[in-house]
PDB file of C-alpha atoms in Angstrom:
ATOM      1  CA  MET B   1       0.239  -0.104  -0.038  1.00 37.00           C
ATOM      2  CA  THR B   2       1.209   3.242  -0.597  1.00 35.00           C
ATOM      3  CA  ILE B   3       1.322   5.982   1.544  1.00 34.00           C
ATOM      4  CA  LEU B   4       1.005   9.179  -0.412  1.00 36.00           C
ATOM      5  CA  ILE B   5       2.724  12.398   1.980  1.00 34.00           C
ATOM      6  CA  GLU B   6       2.575  15.814   1.402  1.00 42.00           C
ATOM      7  CA  GLN B   7       6.149  16.617   0.367  1.00 41.00           C
ATOM      8  CA  PRO B   8       7.977  20.204   1.853  1.00 41.00           C
ATOM      9  CA  ARG B   9       9.556  22.374  -0.913  1.00 44.00           C
ATOM     10  CA  PHE B  10      12.481  23.201  -0.428  1.00 42.00           C
ATOM     11  CA  GLU B  11      14.384  26.054  -1.793  1.00 46.00           C
ATOM     12  CA  VAL B  12      18.435  25.277  -3.238  1.00 45.00           C
ATOM     13  CA  GLU B  13      20.909  27.689  -2.187  1.00 46.00           C
ATOM     14  CA  GLU B  14      25.004  26.945  -3.351  1.00 44.00           C
ATOM     15  CA  LYS B  15      26.853  26.716   0.255  1.00 46.00           C
ATOM     16  CA  LYS B  16      30.043  27.612   0.003  1.00 40.00           C
ATOM     17  CA  VAL B  17      32.258  26.214   3.098  1.00 37.00           C
ATOM     18  CA  GLY B  18      36.165  27.927   3.351  1.00 34.00           C
ATOM     19  CA  ILE B  19      38.532  25.036   3.504  1.00 26.00           C
ATOM     20  CA  THR B  20      41.799  26.412   4.945  1.00 27.00           C
ATOM     21  CA  GLU B  21      43.330  23.025   6.787  1.00 30.00           C
ATOM     22  CA  LEU B  22      43.120  19.688   5.928  1.00 27.00           C
ATOM     23  CA  ASN B  23      42.265  19.399   9.325  1.00 33.00           C
ATOM     24  CA  GLU B  24      38.883  21.179   8.861  1.00 34.00           C
ATOM     25  CA  LEU B  25      37.633  17.753   6.560  1.00 32.00           C
ATOM     26  CA  VAL B  26      37.764  15.472   9.077  1.00 32.00           C
ATOM     27  CA  LEU B  27      34.539  13.684   8.785  1.00 32.00           C
ATOM     28  CA  ASP B  28      33.253  11.324  12.292  1.00 34.00           C
ATOM     29  CA  GLY B  29      33.958   8.662  10.025  1.00 36.00           C
ATOM     30  CA  GLY B  30      38.017   9.073   9.580  1.00 34.00           C
ATOM     31  CA  PHE B  31      37.722   9.592   5.658  1.00 30.00           C
ATOM     32  CA  VAL B  32      39.402  12.852   4.591  1.00 33.00           C
ATOM     33  CA  VAL B  33      38.394  14.919   2.130  1.00 34.00           C
ATOM     34  CA  PRO B  34      42.357  15.947   0.505  1.00 34.00           C
ATOM     35  CA  ASN B  35      43.095  19.684   0.523  1.00 38.00           C
ATOM     36  CA  GLU B  36      44.293  19.079  -3.153  1.00 34.00           C
ATOM     37  CA  THR B  37      46.163  22.947  -3.214  1.00 35.00           C
ATOM     38  CA  ALA B  38      47.526  25.513  -0.276  1.00 31.00           C
ATOM     39  CA  ALA B  39      45.078  28.248  -1.114  1.00 30.00           C
ATOM     40  CA  ALA B  40      42.002  25.725  -2.008  1.00 35.00           C
ATOM     41  CA  GLU B  41      38.714  27.998  -2.764  1.00 41.00           C
ATOM     42  CA  GLU B  42      35.562  27.819  -1.356  1.00 42.00           C
ATOM     43  CA  GLY B  43      33.439  24.699  -1.010  1.00 52.00           C
ATOM     44  CA  PHE B  44      33.581  20.622  -1.764  1.00 50.00           C
ATOM     45  CA  VAL B  45      37.366  19.976  -3.386  1.00 51.00           C
ATOM     46  CA  ALA B  46      36.623  17.572  -5.926  1.00 50.00           C
ATOM     47  CA  LEU B  47      39.737  15.065  -6.187  1.00 45.00           C
ATOM     48  CA  GLU B  48      40.777  15.217  -9.682  1.00 48.00           C
ATOM     49  CA  MET B  49      42.274  10.875  -9.222  1.00 47.00           C
ATOM     50  CA  ASN B  50      39.990   8.728  -8.937  1.00 40.00           C
ATOM     51  CA  ALA B  51      41.738   5.335  -7.192  1.00 44.00           C
ATOM     52  CA  PHE B  52      43.476   3.985 -10.578  1.00 40.00           C
ATOM     53  CA  GLY B  53      44.752   7.204 -11.325  1.00 46.00           C
ATOM     54  CA  HIS B  54      42.831   8.072 -14.008  1.00 45.00           C
ATOM     55  CA  SER B  55      40.049  11.033 -14.193  1.00 45.00           C
ATOM     56  CA  PHE B  56      36.818   9.886 -13.112  1.00 44.00           C
ATOM     57  CA  ARG B  57      34.687   9.060 -15.778  1.00 45.00           C
ATOM     58  CA  ASP B  58      36.604   8.502 -17.866  1.00 52.00           C
ATOM     59  CA  TYR B  59      36.017   6.127 -20.347  1.00 45.00           C
ATOM     60  CA  GLU B  60      38.211   5.787 -22.448  1.00 54.00           C
ATOM     61  CA  ALA B  61      41.683   5.305 -20.294  1.00 51.00           C
ATOM     62  CA  GLU B  62      43.308   2.201 -21.473  1.00 56.00           C
ATOM     63  CA  SER B  63      43.498  -0.792 -18.442  1.00 54.00           C
ATOM     64  CA  GLU B  64      41.774  -4.215 -17.444  1.00 71.00           C
ATOM     65  CA  ARG B  65      38.888  -2.556 -15.862  1.00 66.00           C
ATOM     66  CA  GLN B  66      38.329  -0.231 -18.219  1.00 79.00           C
ATOM     67  CA  LYS B  67      37.672  -2.640 -20.769  1.00 85.00           C
ATOM     68  CA  GLY B  68      35.264  -5.100 -18.316  1.00 89.00           C
ATOM     69  CA  VAL B  69      33.393  -1.647 -18.537  1.00 91.00           C
ATOM     70  CA  GLU B  70      33.211  -1.569 -22.323  1.00 94.00           C
ATOM     71  CA  GLU B  71      32.218  -4.934 -22.140  1.00 95.00           C
ATOM     72  CA  PHE B  72      29.243  -4.485 -19.893  1.00 95.00           C
ATOM     73  CA  TYR B  73      28.260  -1.143 -21.457  1.00 97.00           C
ATOM     74  CA  LYS B  74      27.641  -3.309 -24.986  1.00 97.00           C
ATOM     75  CA  GLN B  75      25.923  -5.636 -22.813  1.00 98.00           C
ATOM     76  CA  ASN B  76      23.529  -2.875 -21.378  1.00 98.00           C
ATOM     77  CA  HIS B  77      22.404  -1.100 -24.719  1.00 98.00           C
ATOM     78  CA  ILE B  78      21.796  -4.511 -26.392  1.00 98.00           C
ATOM     79  CA  HIS B  79      19.282  -6.079 -23.691  1.00 98.00           C
ATOM     80  CA  GLN B  80      17.208  -2.512 -21.738  1.00 98.00           C
ATOM     81  CA  THR B  81      13.518  -2.543 -23.830  1.00 98.00           C
ATOM     82  CA  TYR B  82      11.421  -0.512 -23.676  1.00 98.00           C
ATOM     83  CA  ASP B  83       9.407  -3.729 -22.407  1.00 98.00           C
ATOM     84  CA  TYR B  84      11.899  -5.964 -20.647  1.00 98.00           C
ATOM     85  CA  VAL B  85      11.456  -2.059 -18.728  1.00 98.00           C
ATOM     86  CA  LYS B  86       8.784  -2.622 -18.226  1.00 98.00           C
ATOM     87  CA  LYS B  87       8.353  -5.783 -16.857  1.00 98.00           C
ATOM     88  CA  MET B  88      11.357  -5.190 -14.430  1.00 98.00           C
ATOM     89  CA  ARG B  89       8.289  -2.556 -12.742  1.00 98.00           C
ATOM     90  CA  GLU B  90       5.789  -4.051 -12.728  1.00 98.00           C
ATOM     91  CA  THR B  91       7.750  -7.129 -11.175  1.00 98.00           C
ATOM     92  CA  TYR B  92      10.248  -5.422  -8.865  1.00 98.00           C
ATOM     93  CA  LYS B  93       7.340  -3.728  -7.553  1.00 97.00           C
ATOM     94  CA  LYS B  94       5.102  -5.626  -6.126  1.00 97.00           C
ATOM     95  CA  MET B  95       7.829  -5.770  -2.581  1.00 98.00           C
ATOM     96  CA  ASP B  96       7.736  -9.562  -1.971  1.00 97.00           C
ATOM     97  CA  ARG B  97      11.321 -10.901  -2.098  1.00 96.00           C
ATOM     98  CA  VAL B  98      12.378  -9.267   1.330  1.00 96.00           C
ATOM     99  CA  GLU B  99      11.495  -7.944   5.037  1.00 98.00           C
ATOM    100  CA  MET B 100      14.859  -6.099   6.071  1.00 98.00           C
ATOM    101  CA  SER B 101      15.600  -1.968   7.434  1.00 98.00           C
ATOM    102  CA  ILE B 102      16.928   0.518   5.967  1.00 98.00           C
ATOM    103  CA  TRP B 103      20.485  -0.497   7.877  1.00 97.00           C
ATOM    104  CA  GLU B 104      20.123  -3.935   6.848  1.00 96.00           C
ATOM    105  CA  CYS B 105      20.280  -3.858   3.047  1.00 96.00           C
ATOM    106  CA  CYS B 106      23.157  -1.688   4.056  1.00 94.00           C
ATOM    107  CA  GLU B 107      25.572  -4.302   4.852  1.00 91.00           C
ATOM    108  CA  LEU B 108      24.180  -6.898   2.455  1.00 89.00           C
ATOM    109  CA  LEU B 109      26.115  -3.695   0.245  1.00 85.00           C
ATOM    110  CA  ASN B 110      30.037  -5.091   1.358  1.00 80.00           C
ATOM    111  CA  ASP B 111      28.899  -8.291  -0.498  1.00 76.00           C
ATOM    112  CA  VAL B 112      27.936  -6.244  -3.700  1.00 78.00           C
ATOM    113  CA  VAL B 113      31.337  -4.091  -5.921  1.00 69.00           C
ATOM    114  CA  ASP B 114      29.730  -2.414  -9.234  1.00 65.00           C
ATOM    115  CA  ASP B 115      31.292  -3.372 -12.655  1.00 67.00           C
ATOM    116  CA  SER B 116      29.947  -0.756 -14.552  1.00 63.00           C
ATOM    117  CA  ASP B 117      32.328   2.469 -12.035  1.00 56.00           C
ATOM    118  CA  PRO B 118      35.501   2.830 -13.327  1.00 55.00           C
ATOM    119  CA  ASP B 119      36.490   4.370 -10.716  1.00 51.00           C
ATOM    120  CA  LEU B 120      36.460   2.509  -7.475  1.00 55.00           C
ATOM    121  CA  ASP B 121      36.190  -0.743  -6.801  1.00 59.00           C
ATOM    122  CA  GLU B 122      35.745  -0.975  -2.831  1.00 66.00           C
ATOM    123  CA  PRO B 123      32.462  -2.184  -0.883  1.00 70.00           C
ATOM    124  CA  GLN B 124      29.742  -0.183  -1.979  1.00 74.00           C
ATOM    125  CA  ILE B 125      29.034   0.587   1.911  1.00 83.00           C
ATOM    126  CA  GLN B 126      31.559   2.797   1.797  1.00 85.00           C
ATOM    127  CA  HIS B 127      31.159   4.331  -0.864  1.00 85.00           C
ATOM    128  CA  LEU B 128      27.486   5.877   0.582  1.00 91.00           C
ATOM    129  CA  LEU B 129      29.429   6.317   3.285  1.00 93.00           C
ATOM    130  CA  GLN B 130      32.221   8.049   2.355  1.00 91.00           C
ATOM    131  CA  THR B 131      29.193  10.338   0.238  1.00 93.00           C
ATOM    132  CA  ALA B 132      26.832  10.774   3.402  1.00 96.00           C
ATOM    133  CA  GLU B 133      29.758  12.336   5.233  1.00 95.00           C
ATOM    134  CA  ALA B 134      31.420  14.622   2.805  1.00 94.00           C
ATOM    135  CA  ILE B 135      27.651  16.099   1.888  1.00 96.00           C
ATOM    136  CA  ARG B 136      27.077  16.537   5.699  1.00 97.00           C
ATOM    137  CA  LYS B 137      30.201  18.647   6.587  1.00 95.00           C
ATOM    138  CA  ASP B 138      28.698  21.243   3.622  1.00 96.00           C
ATOM    139  CA  TYR B 139      24.879  20.177   4.267  1.00 97.00           C
ATOM    140  CA  PRO B 140      25.093  20.142   7.763  1.00 98.00           C
ATOM    141  CA  ASP B 141      21.015  20.951   8.469  1.00 97.00           C
ATOM    142  CA  GLU B 142      19.630  18.910   5.548  1.00 98.00           C
ATOM    143  CA  ASP B 143      19.581  16.179   7.401  1.00 98.00           C
ATOM    144  CA  TRP B 144      17.099  14.356   4.521  1.00 98.00           C
ATOM    145  CA  LEU B 145      20.339  14.874   1.948  1.00 98.00           C
ATOM    146  CA  HIS B 146      22.836  12.650   4.594  1.00 98.00           C
ATOM    147  CA  LEU B 147      20.059  10.271   4.293  1.00 98.00           C
ATOM    148  CA  THR B 148      19.160  10.317   0.584  1.00 98.00           C
ATOM    149  CA  ALA B 149      23.278  10.027   0.083  1.00 97.00           C
ATOM    150  CA  LEU B 150      23.436   7.098   2.061  1.00 97.00           C
ATOM    151  CA  ILE B 151      20.273   4.712   0.776  1.00 98.00           C
ATOM    152  CA  HIS B 152      20.998   5.956  -3.197  1.00 96.00           C
ATOM    153  CA  ASP B 153      22.393   2.880  -3.924  1.00 94.00           C
ATOM    154  CA  LEU B 154      20.987   0.447  -2.386  1.00 96.00           C
ATOM    155  CA  GLY B 155      18.968  -1.095  -4.974  1.00 96.00           C
ATOM    156  CA  LYS B 156      21.995  -2.675  -6.163  1.00 93.00           C
ATOM    157  CA  VAL B 157      21.505  -5.238  -3.885  1.00 95.00           C
ATOM    158  CA  LEU B 158      19.386  -6.375  -7.189  1.00 96.00           C
ATOM    159  CA  LEU B 159      22.940  -7.901  -7.754  1.00 93.00           C
ATOM    160  CA  LEU B 160      22.229 -10.546  -4.777  1.00 93.00           C
ATOM    161  CA  PRO B 161      20.554 -13.930  -4.827  1.00 94.00           C
ATOM    162  CA  SER B 162      17.538 -13.031  -2.737  1.00 94.00           C
ATOM    163  CA  PHE B 163      17.337 -10.591  -5.412  1.00 96.00           C
ATOM    164  CA  GLY B 164      16.650 -12.097  -8.335  1.00 96.00           C
ATOM    165  CA  GLY B 165      20.066 -11.997  -8.735  1.00 96.00           C
ATOM    166  CA  LEU B 166      20.023  -9.614 -11.406  1.00 97.00           C
ATOM    167  CA  PRO B 167      23.285  -9.297 -13.916  1.00 96.00           C
ATOM    168  CA  GLN B 168      25.692  -6.222 -13.559  1.00 95.00           C
ATOM    169  CA  TRP B 169      24.167  -4.331 -17.133  1.00 97.00           C
ATOM    170  CA  ALA B 170      20.670  -4.438 -15.293  1.00 98.00           C
ATOM    171  CA  VAL B 171      21.107  -3.255 -11.935  1.00 97.00           C
ATOM    172  CA  VAL B 172      24.040  -0.702 -12.413  1.00 95.00           C
ATOM    173  CA  GLY B 173      25.687   1.630 -14.708  1.00 94.00           C
ATOM    174  CA  ASP B 174      24.100   4.974 -16.422  1.00 97.00           C
ATOM    175  CA  THR B 175      21.263   4.921 -17.607  1.00 98.00           C
ATOM    176  CA  HIS B 176      18.512   6.884 -19.966  1.00 98.00           C
ATOM    177  CA  PRO B 177      15.195   6.968 -21.795  1.00 98.00           C
ATOM    178  CA  LEU B 178      13.437   4.565 -23.416  1.00 98.00           C
ATOM    179  CA  GLY B 179      10.590   5.006 -25.900  1.00 98.00           C
ATOM    180  CA  CYS B 180      12.218   8.132 -27.087  1.00 98.00           C
ATOM    181  CA  ALA B 181      15.780   8.183 -29.541  1.00 98.00           C
ATOM    182  CA  PHE B 182      19.027   7.622 -28.088  1.00 98.00           C
ATOM    183  CA  ASP B 183      20.930  10.721 -27.286  1.00 98.00           C
ATOM    184  CA  SER B 184      24.612  10.507 -28.352  1.00 97.00           C
ATOM    185  CA  SER B 185      25.684  11.840 -25.476  1.00 97.00           C
ATOM    186  CA  ILE B 186      25.213   8.352 -24.317  1.00 98.00           C
ATOM    187  CA  VAL B 187      28.702   6.165 -23.071  1.00 96.00           C
ATOM    188  CA  HIS B 188      29.329   3.661 -25.989  1.00 97.00           C
ATOM    189  CA  HIS B 189      26.904   5.120 -27.422  1.00 97.00           C
ATOM    190  CA  LYS B 190      27.647   2.815 -30.469  1.00 97.00           C
ATOM    191  CA  TYR B 191      25.813  -0.390 -29.127  1.00 98.00           C
ATOM    192  CA  PHE B 192      22.439   0.658 -29.353  1.00 98.00           C
ATOM    193  CA  LYS B 193      22.661  -0.287 -33.237  1.00 97.00           C
ATOM    194  CA  GLU B 194      21.835  -3.138 -31.500  1.00 98.00           C
ATOM    195  CA  ASN B 195      19.284  -2.815 -29.348  1.00 98.00           C
ATOM    196  CA  PRO B 196      15.435  -3.839 -30.866  1.00 98.00           C
ATOM    197  CA  ASP B 197      14.126  -0.187 -30.039  1.00 98.00           C
ATOM    198  CA  SER B 198      16.221   0.905 -32.982  1.00 97.00           C
ATOM    199  CA  GLU B 199      14.094  -0.731 -35.372  1.00 97.00           C
ATOM    200  CA  ASN B 200      11.162   0.405 -34.115  1.00 98.00           C
ATOM    201  CA  PRO B 201      10.060   3.723 -35.975  1.00 98.00           C
ATOM    202  CA  ALA B 202       7.981   5.377 -33.262  1.00 98.00           C
ATOM    203  CA  TYR B 203      11.030   5.329 -30.326  1.00 98.00           C
ATOM    204  CA  ASN B 204      13.660   7.017 -32.546  1.00 96.00           C
ATOM    205  CA  THR B 205      12.450  10.497 -32.520  1.00 98.00           C
ATOM    206  CA  LYS B 206      13.133  12.862 -30.313  1.00 98.00           C
ATOM    207  CA  ASN B 207       9.833  13.013 -28.410  1.00 98.00           C
ATOM    208  CA  GLY B 208       9.234   9.543 -29.213  1.00 98.00           C
ATOM    209  CA  ILE B 209       5.504   8.494 -27.592  1.00 98.00           C
ATOM    210  CA  TYR B 210       6.125  10.503 -25.356  1.00 98.00           C
ATOM    211  CA  THR B 211       5.389  14.769 -25.159  1.00 98.00           C
ATOM    212  CA  GLU B 212       7.601  18.065 -24.703  1.00 98.00           C
ATOM    213  CA  GLY B 213       7.113  18.770 -21.473  1.00 98.00           C
ATOM    214  CA  CYS B 214       5.584  16.311 -19.784  1.00 98.00           C
ATOM    215  CA  GLY B 215       7.567  14.885 -16.488  1.00 98.00           C
ATOM    216  CA  LEU B 216      10.069  13.028 -16.230  1.00 98.00           C
ATOM    217  CA  ASP B 217       8.023  10.865 -13.812  1.00 98.00           C
ATOM    218  CA  ASN B 218       6.288   9.944 -17.045  1.00 98.00           C
ATOM    219  CA  VAL B 219       9.303   8.392 -19.200  1.00 98.00           C
ATOM    220  CA  MET B 220      10.135   5.306 -18.944  1.00 98.00           C
ATOM    221  CA  ILE B 221      14.154   4.861 -17.786  1.00 98.00           C
ATOM    222  CA  SER B 222      16.272   2.164 -18.252  1.00 98.00           C
ATOM    223  CA  TRP B 223      15.922  -0.936 -15.258  1.00 98.00           C
ATOM    224  CA  GLY B 224      18.684  -0.692 -12.576  1.00 98.00           C
ATOM    225  CA  HIS B 225      18.879  -0.351  -8.782  1.00 97.00           C
ATOM    226  CA  ASP B 226      17.900   3.493  -9.227  1.00 98.00           C
ATOM    227  CA  ASP B 227      14.517   3.032  -9.786  1.00 98.00           C
ATOM    228  CA  TYR B 228      14.172  -0.663  -8.199  1.00 98.00           C
ATOM    229  CA  MET B 229      15.661   1.932  -5.280  1.00 98.00           C
ATOM    230  CA  TYR B 230      12.822   4.396  -5.477  1.00 98.00           C
ATOM    231  CA  LEU B 231      10.357   2.238  -5.906  1.00 98.00           C
ATOM    232  CA  VAL B 232      10.616   0.774  -3.035  1.00 98.00           C
ATOM    233  CA  ALA B 233      11.339   3.760  -0.762  1.00 98.00           C
ATOM    234  CA  LYS B 234       7.543   4.836  -2.516  1.00 98.00           C
ATOM    235  CA  GLU B 235       5.667   1.266  -1.720  1.00 98.00           C
ATOM    236  CA  ASN B 236       6.915   1.881   2.239  1.00 98.00           C
ATOM    237  CA  GLY B 237       5.622   5.276   2.620  1.00 98.00           C
ATOM    238  CA  SER B 238       8.921   7.022   3.014  1.00 98.00           C
ATOM    239  CA  THR B 239       8.723  10.995   3.606  1.00 98.00           C
ATOM    240  CA  LEU B 240      11.523  11.537   2.232  1.00 98.00           C
ATOM    241  CA  PRO B 241      11.389  15.118  -0.822  1.00 98.00           C
ATOM    242  CA  SER B 242      10.356  14.822  -3.310  1.00 98.00           C
ATOM    243  CA  ALA B 243      14.059  15.732  -3.497  1.00 98.00           C
ATOM    244  CA  GLY B 244      14.657  12.791  -2.201  1.00 98.00           C
ATOM    245  CA  LEU B 245      13.348  10.921  -4.024  1.00 98.00           C
ATOM    246  CA  PHE B 246      14.476  13.170  -6.672  1.00 98.00           C
ATOM    247  CA  ILE B 247      17.955  11.303  -6.681  1.00 98.00           C
ATOM    248  CA  ILE B 248      17.561   8.250  -5.521  1.00 98.00           C
ATOM    249  CA  ARG B 249      16.022   7.660  -8.764  1.00 98.00           C
ATOM    250  CA  TYR B 250      17.965   9.772 -11.087  1.00 98.00           C
ATOM    251  CA  HIS B 251      21.630   9.502  -9.844  1.00 97.00           C
ATOM    252  CA  SER B 252      22.583   8.014 -12.549  1.00 97.00           C
ATOM    253  CA  PHE B 253      21.135   9.910 -15.787  1.00 98.00           C
ATOM    254  CA  TYR B 254      23.760  11.623 -16.764  1.00 96.00           C
ATOM    255  CA  PRO B 255      22.490  12.218 -19.902  1.00 98.00           C
ATOM    256  CA  LEU B 256      20.500  14.311 -17.411  1.00 98.00           C
ATOM    257  CA  HIS B 257      22.690  15.980 -15.722  1.00 94.00           C
ATOM    258  CA  LYS B 258      25.563  16.454 -16.977  1.00 94.00           C
ATOM    259  CA  ALA B 259      24.916  16.510 -20.535  1.00 96.00           C
ATOM    260  CA  GLY B 260      21.680  18.203 -20.366  1.00 97.00           C
ATOM    261  CA  ALA B 261      20.308  15.707 -22.339  1.00 98.00           C
ATOM    262  CA  TYR B 262      16.183  15.000 -22.021  1.00 98.00           C
ATOM    263  CA  LYS B 263      15.368  18.697 -20.423  1.00 98.00           C
ATOM    264  CA  HIS B 264      12.706  18.933 -23.140  1.00 98.00           C
ATOM    265  CA  LEU B 265      10.633  15.761 -21.379  1.00 98.00           C
ATOM    266  CA  MET B 266      11.125  17.598 -18.029  1.00 98.00           C
ATOM    267  CA  ASN B 267       8.130  19.152 -16.233  1.00 98.00           C
ATOM    268  CA  GLU B 268       8.985  22.317 -14.152  1.00 98.00           C
ATOM    269  CA  GLU B 269       8.859  19.705 -10.424  1.00 98.00           C
ATOM    270  CA  ASP B 270      11.839  18.290 -12.027  1.00 98.00           C
ATOM    271  CA  ALA B 271      13.562  21.563 -12.944  1.00 98.00           C
ATOM    272  CA  GLN B 272      13.415  22.351  -9.306  1.00 98.00           C
ATOM    273  CA  ASN B 273      14.335  18.960  -8.306  1.00 98.00           C
ATOM    274  CA  LEU B 274      17.304  18.292 -10.568  1.00 98.00           C
ATOM    275  CA  LYS B 275      19.479  21.496  -8.380  1.00 98.00           C
ATOM    276  CA  TRP B 276      19.238  19.338  -5.677  1.00 98.00           C
ATOM    277  CA  LEU B 277      20.640  16.807  -7.854  1.00 98.00           C
ATOM    278  CA  HIS B 278      23.330  18.997  -9.507  1.00 97.00           C
ATOM    279  CA  ILE B 279      24.312  19.977  -5.519  1.00 96.00           C
ATOM    280  CA  PHE B 280      24.254  16.170  -4.814  1.00 97.00           C
ATOM    281  CA  ASN B 281      25.863  15.144  -7.805  1.00 94.00           C
ATOM    282  CA  LYS B 282      29.637  16.521  -7.194  1.00 92.00           C
ATOM    283  CA  TYR B 283      29.989  14.514  -3.801  1.00 93.00           C
ATOM    284  CA  ASP B 284      28.854  11.212  -5.654  1.00 89.00           C
ATOM    285  CA  LEU B 285      31.742  10.915  -7.816  1.00 81.00           C
ATOM    286  CA  TYR B 286      34.793  12.986  -5.962  1.00 66.00           C
ATOM    287  CA  SER B 287      34.441  11.446  -3.185  1.00 62.00           C
ATOM    288  CA  LYS B 288      34.683   7.994  -4.031  1.00 57.00           C
ATOM    289  CA  SER B 289      38.534   7.699  -2.433  1.00 64.00           C
ATOM    290  CA  LYS B 290      40.562   4.899  -0.788  1.00 71.00           C
ATOM    291  CA  GLU B 291      40.013   6.634   2.981  1.00 79.00           C
ATOM    292  CA  LEU B 292      37.462   4.048   4.269  1.00 87.00           C
ATOM    293  CA  ILE B 293      34.184   5.170   7.168  1.00 90.00           C
ATOM    294  CA  ASP B 294      34.417   4.205  10.706  1.00 93.00           C
ATOM    295  CA  VAL B 295      30.579   2.135   9.813  1.00 92.00           C
ATOM    296  CA  GLU B 296      30.613   1.628  13.614  1.00 94.00           C
ATOM    297  CA  LYS B 297      31.310   5.066  13.908  1.00 96.00           C
ATOM    298  CA  VAL B 298      28.268   7.147  12.202  1.00 96.00           C
ATOM    299  CA  LYS B 299      26.021   3.939  12.496  1.00 96.00           C
ATOM    300  CA  PRO B 300      24.172   6.006  15.107  1.00 98.00           C
ATOM    301  CA  TYR B 301      23.381   9.096  13.474  1.00 98.00           C
ATOM    302  CA  TYR B 302      22.569   7.307  10.195  1.00 98.00           C
ATOM    303  CA  VAL B 303      20.440   5.070  12.123  1.00 98.00           C
ATOM    304  CA  SER B 304      18.604   8.024  13.602  1.00 98.00           C
ATOM    305  CA  LEU B 305      17.726   9.583  10.590  1.00 98.00           C
ATOM    306  CA  ILE B 306      16.583   5.751   8.600  1.00 98.00           C
ATOM    307  CA  ASN B 307      13.916   5.673  12.061  1.00 98.00           C
ATOM    308  CA  LYS B 308      12.628  10.042  10.822  1.00 98.00           C
ATOM    309  CA  TYR B 309      12.173   9.206   7.127  1.00 98.00           C
ATOM    310  CA  PHE B 310      11.478   5.295   6.770  1.00 98.00           C
ATOM    311  CA  PRO B 311       9.468   2.582   8.734  1.00 98.00           C
ATOM    312  CA  GLU B 312      11.463   0.013  11.293  1.00 97.00           C
ATOM    313  CA  LYS B 313      11.030  -2.805   8.136  1.00 98.00           C
ATOM    314  CA  LEU B 314      10.566  -2.512   4.589  1.00 98.00           C
ATOM    315  CA  ARG B 315       9.468  -4.296   1.984  1.00 98.00           C
ATOM    316  CA  TRP B 316      12.339  -5.125  -0.669  1.00 98.00           C
TER     317      TRP B 316
END
């Protein structure tokens, strides 16, 4: 049963936090956001290189991991069709697989490594906490955003047997719309030529089966952990604001929030929520580090937020 709750509206203000000395950036869990220059400008200091010595989201860098990432996107682009996504949403919306708490789900992510990510190979729970702690430092009053950061990737449990054991191409990686033309900004775009939807004339125009300004809620997005976690939150009556749910659902929609593609399908609410997603994204991407969080030290704070915005047990 879905519980409809009126969500508060948030005014987005880019907060600037002075960064002068490295020890100012040691967060509760021991995670250090490096100060890469002696005279760092105000605001979040983004790492310039990922854990493998390459630029973030560099899909052209030569490495064994990059070869695996490209093969992942080949399979993703071939198999993610409109009909496939429709079927998966109908199947997983039933929420009939597991009953557990949010924190229990966080702990399950110790068994998950994202093969589509060219930037890090640490267990996913570290990425969640690194992102959440970095945001918490710069936006201390937005507790909903801290929790959103913690849970945004929980849908990756779809890789585990009790959740269906889906292949990586059906769980992780960048997302994109189905039912309209594949924008050239989508990573490894060349593999869409083998997708059956490429042969459907109804899907091969700018708007496809949609109308301009219809709202992203009415657009079919490729299936994965984003949409699954969004469904879990909605179906279990989370009281996160609409901006939090938007971030969960579209944080992997890089063609939109990095390249600016598909904005013609957005409505006004999407446009407002996108501002928060842009804020979130720099932490999601650039807080990835080999510096690990002390999980037990930060756990009480995040459990308190879970209790505020979610029921004790959720259906998954």
